[in-house]
């Protein structure tokens, strides 16, 4: 017979499951609704604001040709591309912070975006020399197909260099890695600027806009180019969930549990670089999303990595779309690139985190 003392314990445990699930469901619901709201706002608002009725008519083809073009050809692909790049940079920063145990780790700060940008610009210049054209915009479609690959190569080499130089007595030093990344990023930015100056071509204006991290002119082709890398990155992150949980322990305990640390760290670094560099290859470097979002996700989800992952996806997309929306509506008819807006939001937070480092 079951003793009376055990009955309340079983009841309380059974009753605790829904109460623990409720806050998580609310977080997901709030994040999902926020994403829907900013996507709708991204399609509605711009140099000329549209009503929801006009947006719906533009999506269903029941509107004028002008409204349909604004909704379906200009704003919707731009907004969805912004959501994807937000997911890329947020997940990349989340992986880098978990991998290095460094709260300051992010693709822009560690120089990964700068390495991706330099190689992408060099590929653009070489491609222009090989396929010369009177029209500086004629090779954009050709370049867009291959820039993510070149950007990933540059980002991966930079990431490996930063991680190797950031080691101290066989262990990753967060402060040393951050400073190393900042120095390498500065050097790579200078080389990128020098390459553009040496080029001296009409493409310079186009590439300079890309280097600012801009969604201006994003079309369905940009979305189609980026989407396969998004799916590959999400699959890679899913495969990393168990190793990442184990890697939160110290190295000795992780090895005791049978985890191949070097193999999984290399794989995590590859996925983080793939996510950040592929986004850089399509829209240019957009900084600080990968710094802000992982911190917000950890604050909301605690140590629950799957919940952190979902929140990074939702909130990363929200922040990128919101930053782009602010950039193109605050100073209409002028536009501020999304990379500039995200930097304005992220730099104070970075300085705050830096001040808390020992």
Short mmCIF file of C-alpha atoms in Angstrom, two decimals:
data_model
loop_
_atom_site.label_atom_id
_atom_site.label_comp_id
_atom_site.label_asym_id
_atom_site.label_seq_id
_atom_site.Cartn_x
_atom_site.Cartn_y
_atom_site.Cartn_z
CA UNK A 1 0.00 0.00 0.00
CA UNK A 2 1.20 3.47 -0.79
CA UNK A 3 1.92 5.55 2.26
CA UNK A 4 0.05 8.85 2.62
CA UNK A 5 3.34 10.73 2.74
CA UNK A 6 4.28 9.76 -0.81
CA UNK A 7 0.98 10.80 -2.39
CA UNK A 8 1.45 14.59 -2.19
CA UNK A 9 4.97 14.22 -3.60
CA UNK A 10 3.70 12.42 -6.69
CA UNK A 11 0.90 14.90 -7.17
CA UNK A 12 3.25 17.87 -6.88
CA UNK A 13 5.67 16.37 -9.38
CA UNK A 14 2.91 15.65 -11.85
CA UNK A 15 1.54 19.10 -11.38
CA UNK A 16 4.91 20.77 -11.84
CA UNK A 17 5.27 19.70 -15.47
CA UNK A 18 2.59 21.91 -16.96
CA UNK A 19 3.68 24.90 -14.89
CA UNK A 20 7.23 24.50 -16.21
CA UNK A 21 6.01 24.14 -19.78
CA UNK A 22 3.73 27.17 -19.62
CA UNK A 23 6.48 29.84 -19.48
CA UNK A 24 8.31 28.18 -22.38
CA UNK A 25 5.14 28.11 -24.48
CA UNK A 26 4.54 31.76 -23.65
CA UNK A 27 8.10 32.66 -24.70
CA UNK A 28 7.67 30.86 -28.02
CA UNK A 29 4.26 32.44 -28.57
CA UNK A 30 5.57 35.94 -27.78
CA UNK A 31 8.58 35.45 -30.06
CA UNK A 32 6.45 34.07 -32.89
CA UNK A 33 3.88 36.86 -32.64
CA UNK A 34 6.66 39.48 -32.54
CA UNK A 35 8.14 38.02 -35.72
CA UNK A 36 4.77 38.07 -37.49
CA UNK A 37 4.18 41.69 -36.41
CA UNK A 38 7.57 42.97 -37.64
CA UNK A 39 7.25 41.08 -40.95
CA UNK A 40 3.83 42.65 -41.54
CA UNK A 41 5.24 46.07 -40.59
CA UNK A 42 8.20 45.48 -42.91
CA UNK A 43 5.86 44.91 -45.84
CA UNK A 44 3.50 47.77 -44.94
CA UNK A 45 5.92 50.55 -44.03
CA UNK A 46 8.46 52.32 -46.21
CA UNK A 47 8.87 55.41 -48.34
CA UNK A 48 5.15 54.99 -49.09
CA UNK A 49 3.07 53.36 -46.35
CA UNK A 50 0.44 50.82 -47.34
CA UNK A 51 -2.71 49.70 -45.56
CA UNK A 52 -3.17 46.04 -44.63
CA UNK A 53 -5.89 45.81 -47.27
CA UNK A 54 -3.42 46.98 -49.92
CA UNK A 55 -0.81 44.50 -48.68
CA UNK A 56 -3.29 41.62 -48.86
CA UNK A 57 -4.45 42.71 -52.30
CA UNK A 58 -0.83 42.91 -53.44
CA UNK A 59 -0.13 39.37 -52.21
CA UNK A 60 -3.25 37.92 -53.83
CA UNK A 61 -2.83 39.81 -57.10
CA UNK A 62 -6.04 41.83 -56.72
CA UNK A 63 -4.31 45.22 -56.65
CA UNK A 64 -2.77 47.59 -59.13
CA UNK A 65 0.49 46.58 -60.79
CA UNK A 66 2.37 49.24 -58.82
CA UNK A 67 1.16 48.04 -55.40
CA UNK A 68 1.76 44.42 -56.36
CA UNK A 69 5.33 45.22 -57.38
CA UNK A 70 6.01 47.13 -54.15
CA UNK A 71 4.62 44.32 -51.98
CA UNK A 72 5.69 41.17 -53.79
CA UNK A 73 8.86 42.20 -55.60
CA UNK A 74 10.43 44.79 -53.26
CA UNK A 75 9.33 44.60 -49.64
CA UNK A 76 8.42 40.95 -49.06
CA UNK A 77 11.70 39.41 -50.34
CA UNK A 78 13.66 42.11 -48.51
CA UNK A 79 11.84 41.44 -45.24
CA UNK A 80 12.17 37.65 -45.48
CA UNK A 81 15.86 37.92 -46.39
CA UNK A 82 16.33 40.15 -43.34
CA UNK A 83 14.69 37.49 -41.15
CA UNK A 84 17.06 34.84 -42.50
CA UNK A 85 20.22 36.86 -41.97
CA UNK A 86 19.05 37.58 -38.41
CA UNK A 87 18.73 33.83 -37.82
CA UNK A 88 22.20 33.24 -39.30
CA UNK A 89 24.04 35.83 -37.22
CA UNK A 90 22.13 35.01 -33.99
CA UNK A 91 22.83 31.27 -34.21
CA UNK A 92 26.45 31.88 -35.20
CA UNK A 93 27.00 34.09 -32.15
CA UNK A 94 25.22 31.59 -29.90
CA UNK A 95 27.46 28.74 -31.09
CA UNK A 96 30.64 30.81 -30.77
CA UNK A 97 29.77 31.87 -27.22
CA UNK A 98 29.02 28.29 -26.17
CA UNK A 99 32.08 26.93 -27.94
CA UNK A 100 34.54 29.42 -26.46
CA UNK A 101 32.72 30.07 -23.14
CA UNK A 102 33.21 33.71 -24.05
CA UNK A 103 30.23 36.10 -23.66
CA UNK A 104 31.91 38.55 -26.09
CA UNK A 105 32.23 36.04 -28.94
CA UNK A 106 30.48 37.09 -32.15
CA UNK A 107 31.33 36.81 -35.83
CA UNK A 108 31.97 40.54 -36.25
CA UNK A 109 34.00 41.00 -33.07
CA UNK A 110 36.13 37.89 -33.69
CA UNK A 111 36.94 38.98 -37.25
CA UNK A 112 35.03 36.19 -39.00
CA UNK A 113 32.82 38.65 -40.86
CA UNK A 114 35.88 40.72 -41.83
CA UNK A 115 37.65 37.65 -43.22
CA UNK A 116 34.53 36.67 -45.14
CA UNK A 117 34.18 40.21 -46.50
CA UNK A 118 37.80 40.42 -47.67
CA UNK A 119 37.73 37.13 -49.58
CA UNK A 120 34.30 37.98 -51.04
CA UNK A 121 35.57 41.36 -52.28
CA UNK A 122 38.68 39.75 -53.77
CA UNK A 123 36.46 37.19 -55.52
CA UNK A 124 34.28 40.01 -56.80
CA UNK A 125 37.32 41.88 -58.19
CA UNK A 126 38.83 38.78 -59.83
CA UNK A 127 35.44 37.86 -61.27
CA UNK A 128 35.10 41.35 -62.73
CA UNK A 129 38.51 41.08 -64.36
CA UNK A 130 37.68 37.66 -65.83
CA UNK A 131 34.19 38.65 -66.99
CA UNK A 132 34.57 42.30 -67.89
CA UNK A 133 31.44 44.28 -68.71
CA UNK A 134 30.42 47.81 -69.52
CA UNK A 135 27.57 47.57 -67.02
CA UNK A 136 28.92 47.36 -63.43
CA UNK A 137 25.73 45.62 -62.25
CA UNK A 138 25.56 42.95 -64.96
CA UNK A 139 27.66 40.37 -63.08
CA UNK A 140 25.78 40.73 -59.78
CA UNK A 141 23.62 37.67 -60.41
CA UNK A 142 26.67 35.57 -61.28
CA UNK A 143 28.59 36.76 -58.22
CA UNK A 144 25.68 36.14 -55.85
CA UNK A 145 25.80 32.40 -56.55
CA UNK A 146 29.42 32.03 -55.47
CA UNK A 147 30.02 34.77 -52.90
CA UNK A 148 28.75 32.67 -49.95
CA UNK A 149 31.30 29.96 -50.77
CA UNK A 150 34.22 32.40 -50.99
CA UNK A 151 32.99 34.20 -47.88
CA UNK A 152 32.87 30.92 -45.94
CA UNK A 153 36.45 30.11 -46.91
CA UNK A 154 37.66 33.50 -45.66
CA UNK A 155 35.58 33.31 -42.49
CA UNK A 156 36.79 29.81 -41.63
CA UNK A 157 40.47 30.70 -42.05
CA UNK A 158 39.99 33.76 -39.85
CA UNK A 159 38.08 31.80 -37.21
CA UNK A 160 40.83 29.15 -37.00
CA UNK A 161 43.49 31.86 -36.69
CA UNK A 162 41.60 33.67 -33.91
CA UNK A 163 40.94 30.48 -31.95
CA UNK A 164 44.56 29.31 -32.25
CA UNK A 165 46.01 32.71 -31.27
CA UNK A 166 43.44 33.05 -28.47
CA UNK A 167 44.80 30.00 -26.63
CA UNK A 168 46.66 30.51 -23.38
CA UNK A 169 48.36 27.56 -21.65
CA UNK A 170 46.27 25.18 -23.72
CA UNK A 171 42.96 26.85 -22.81
CA UNK A 172 40.89 29.47 -24.62
CA UNK A 173 41.30 32.87 -22.99
CA UNK A 174 38.08 34.92 -23.57
CA UNK A 175 39.77 38.31 -23.27
CA UNK A 176 42.81 37.31 -25.35
CA UNK A 177 40.56 35.83 -28.04
CA UNK A 178 38.43 38.99 -28.16
CA UNK A 179 41.48 41.25 -28.47
CA UNK A 180 43.02 38.97 -31.10
CA UNK A 181 39.79 39.04 -33.08
CA UNK A 182 39.57 42.82 -32.86
CA UNK A 183 43.15 43.24 -34.12
CA UNK A 184 42.68 40.76 -36.99
CA UNK A 185 39.33 42.35 -37.90
CA UNK A 186 40.99 45.80 -38.07
CA UNK A 187 43.75 44.49 -40.31
CA UNK A 188 41.28 42.72 -42.61
CA UNK A 189 39.07 45.82 -42.84
CA UNK A 190 42.12 47.83 -43.90
CA UNK A 191 43.00 45.24 -46.55
CA UNK A 192 39.41 45.29 -47.84
CA UNK A 193 39.48 49.09 -48.13
CA UNK A 194 42.84 48.89 -49.92
CA UNK A 195 41.50 46.31 -52.35
CA UNK A 196 38.56 48.58 -53.21
CA UNK A 197 40.85 51.57 -53.69
CA UNK A 198 43.15 49.51 -55.91
CA UNK A 199 40.16 48.33 -57.97
CA UNK A 200 39.01 51.86 -58.80
CA UNK A 201 35.99 50.65 -60.72
CA UNK A 202 32.31 51.57 -60.97
CA UNK A 203 31.55 48.49 -58.87
CA UNK A 204 33.09 50.26 -55.86
CA UNK A 205 29.82 52.00 -55.01
CA UNK A 206 27.89 48.71 -55.14
CA UNK A 207 30.44 46.82 -53.00
CA UNK A 208 30.76 49.70 -50.50
CA UNK A 209 27.01 49.53 -49.95
CA UNK A 210 27.27 45.76 -49.50
CA UNK A 211 30.10 46.18 -46.97
CA UNK A 212 27.82 48.38 -44.83
CA UNK A 213 25.49 45.40 -44.41
CA UNK A 214 22.55 46.50 -46.51
CA UNK A 215 19.31 44.79 -47.51
CA UNK A 216 18.71 47.44 -50.17
CA UNK A 217 17.75 45.82 -53.45
CA UNK A 218 17.21 42.36 -51.92
CA UNK A 219 15.19 40.18 -54.27
CA UNK A 220 13.82 36.65 -54.31
CA UNK A 221 17.17 35.53 -55.73
CA UNK A 222 18.91 36.63 -52.53
CA UNK A 223 16.42 34.62 -50.49
CA UNK A 224 16.84 31.54 -52.68
CA UNK A 225 20.62 31.80 -52.45
CA UNK A 226 20.60 32.03 -48.66
CA UNK A 227 17.86 29.50 -47.82
CA UNK A 228 19.89 26.30 -48.51
CA UNK A 229 22.62 27.53 -46.17
CA UNK A 230 19.98 28.27 -43.54
CA UNK A 231 18.70 24.69 -43.74
CA UNK A 232 22.24 23.25 -43.60
CA UNK A 233 23.04 25.44 -40.59
CA UNK A 234 19.87 24.42 -38.73
CA UNK A 235 20.57 20.74 -39.37
CA UNK A 236 24.13 21.21 -38.13
CA UNK A 237 22.95 22.97 -34.97
CA UNK A 238 20.45 20.15 -34.33
CA UNK A 239 23.28 17.59 -34.57
CA UNK A 240 25.31 19.66 -32.11
CA UNK A 241 22.69 19.85 -29.34
CA UNK A 242 23.89 16.84 -27.30
CA UNK A 243 27.64 17.62 -27.68
CA UNK A 244 26.99 21.26 -26.74
CA UNK A 245 25.24 20.14 -23.56
CA UNK A 246 28.21 17.98 -22.62
CA UNK A 247 30.72 20.71 -23.57
CA UNK A 248 29.26 22.95 -20.87
CA UNK A 249 31.20 20.75 -18.43
CA UNK A 250 34.97 21.08 -18.14
CA UNK A 251 37.15 19.27 -20.68
CA UNK A 252 38.08 16.39 -18.36
CA UNK A 253 34.46 15.53 -17.55
CA UNK A 254 33.51 15.83 -21.22
CA UNK A 255 36.18 13.34 -22.23
CA UNK A 256 35.14 11.02 -19.40
CA UNK A 257 31.65 10.93 -20.91
CA UNK A 258 33.19 9.81 -24.22
CA UNK A 259 32.87 13.08 -26.15
CA UNK A 260 35.44 13.71 -28.88
CA UNK A 261 36.04 17.36 -27.95
CA UNK A 262 38.31 18.34 -30.83
CA UNK A 263 36.04 16.78 -33.43
CA UNK A 264 32.85 18.40 -32.13
CA UNK A 265 34.52 21.78 -31.52
CA UNK A 266 35.76 21.80 -35.10
CA UNK A 267 32.30 20.90 -36.36
CA UNK A 268 30.68 23.62 -34.20
CA UNK A 269 33.19 26.18 -35.47
CA UNK A 270 32.46 25.10 -39.05
CA UNK A 271 28.68 25.52 -38.60
CA UNK A 272 29.08 28.88 -36.84
CA UNK A 273 31.33 30.13 -39.65
CA UNK A 274 28.99 28.73 -42.33
CA UNK A 275 26.03 30.60 -40.84
CA UNK A 276 27.80 33.94 -40.46
CA UNK A 277 29.85 33.88 -43.67
CA UNK A 278 26.97 32.78 -45.91
CA UNK A 279 24.92 35.72 -44.64
CA UNK A 280 27.88 38.04 -45.22
CA UNK A 281 28.21 36.70 -48.75
CA UNK A 282 24.61 37.68 -49.56
CA UNK A 283 23.97 40.97 -47.72
CA UNK A 284 27.35 41.97 -46.28
CA UNK A 285 28.55 42.06 -42.66
CA UNK A 286 25.85 42.85 -40.07
CA UNK A 287 27.36 43.09 -36.61
CA UNK A 288 26.17 42.68 -33.03
CA UNK A 289 23.02 40.63 -33.72
CA UNK A 290 25.11 37.60 -32.75
CA UNK A 291 26.14 39.37 -29.55
CA UNK A 292 22.77 40.68 -28.37
CA UNK A 293 20.41 37.82 -29.14
CA UNK A 294 22.28 34.93 -27.40
CA UNK A 295 22.44 36.98 -24.19
CA UNK A 296 18.73 37.78 -24.33
CA UNK A 297 17.93 34.13 -25.07
CA UNK A 298 20.00 32.89 -22.11
CA UNK A 299 18.38 35.43 -19.82
CA UNK A 300 14.92 34.19 -20.84
CA UNK A 301 15.61 30.45 -21.13
CA UNK A 302 18.24 29.88 -18.45
CA UNK A 303 20.47 26.86 -19.08
CA UNK A 304 17.95 25.11 -21.37
CA UNK A 305 19.84 24.92 -24.68
CA UNK A 306 16.93 23.79 -26.90
CA UNK A 307 14.83 26.72 -25.68
CA UNK A 308 17.79 29.06 -26.21
CA UNK A 309 18.08 27.74 -29.77
CA UNK A 310 14.42 28.44 -30.62
CA UNK A 311 14.57 31.89 -29.04
CA UNK A 312 17.73 32.73 -31.00
CA UNK A 313 15.92 31.84 -34.24
CA UNK A 314 12.84 33.92 -33.40
CA UNK A 315 14.54 36.92 -31.79
CA UNK A 316 17.38 37.05 -34.32
CA UNK A 317 14.85 37.32 -37.13
CA UNK A 318 12.86 39.95 -35.20
CA UNK A 319 15.90 42.14 -34.50
CA UNK A 320 17.20 42.05 -38.09
CA UNK A 321 13.80 42.89 -39.62
CA UNK A 322 13.23 45.61 -37.00
CA UNK A 323 16.68 47.14 -37.61
CA UNK A 324 16.05 47.22 -41.35
CA UNK A 325 12.59 48.71 -40.80
CA UNK A 326 14.03 51.48 -38.62
CA UNK A 327 16.80 52.13 -41.13
CA UNK A 328 14.40 52.73 -44.01
CA UNK A 329 11.63 54.62 -42.18
CA UNK A 330 13.34 56.95 -39.68
CA UNK A 331 15.01 59.13 -42.32
CA UNK A 332 12.71 58.66 -45.32
CA UNK A 333 13.45 59.00 -48.24
CA UNK A 334 17.02 58.13 -47.20
CA UNK A 335 17.99 54.69 -45.92
CA UNK A 336 20.40 53.64 -43.20
CA UNK A 337 21.89 50.15 -43.79
CA UNK A 338 20.77 47.46 -41.37
CA UNK A 339 24.41 46.91 -40.38
CA UNK A 340 24.67 50.51 -39.16
CA UNK A 341 21.43 50.29 -37.14
CA UNK A 342 22.46 46.99 -35.52
CA UNK A 343 25.84 48.51 -34.61
CA UNK A 344 24.16 51.52 -32.98
CA UNK A 345 22.08 49.11 -30.90
CA UNK A 346 24.90 46.68 -30.17
CA UNK A 347 27.95 48.81 -29.36
CA UNK A 348 26.64 50.08 -25.97
CA UNK A 349 25.76 46.50 -25.00
CA UNK A 350 29.22 45.29 -26.04
CA UNK A 351 30.91 48.00 -23.95
CA UNK A 352 28.72 47.01 -21.00
CA UNK A 353 29.76 43.36 -21.33
CA UNK A 354 33.40 44.32 -21.76
CA UNK A 355 33.30 46.37 -18.56
CA UNK A 356 32.11 43.28 -16.64
CA UNK A 357 35.01 41.11 -17.80
CA UNK A 358 37.65 40.43 -15.11
#
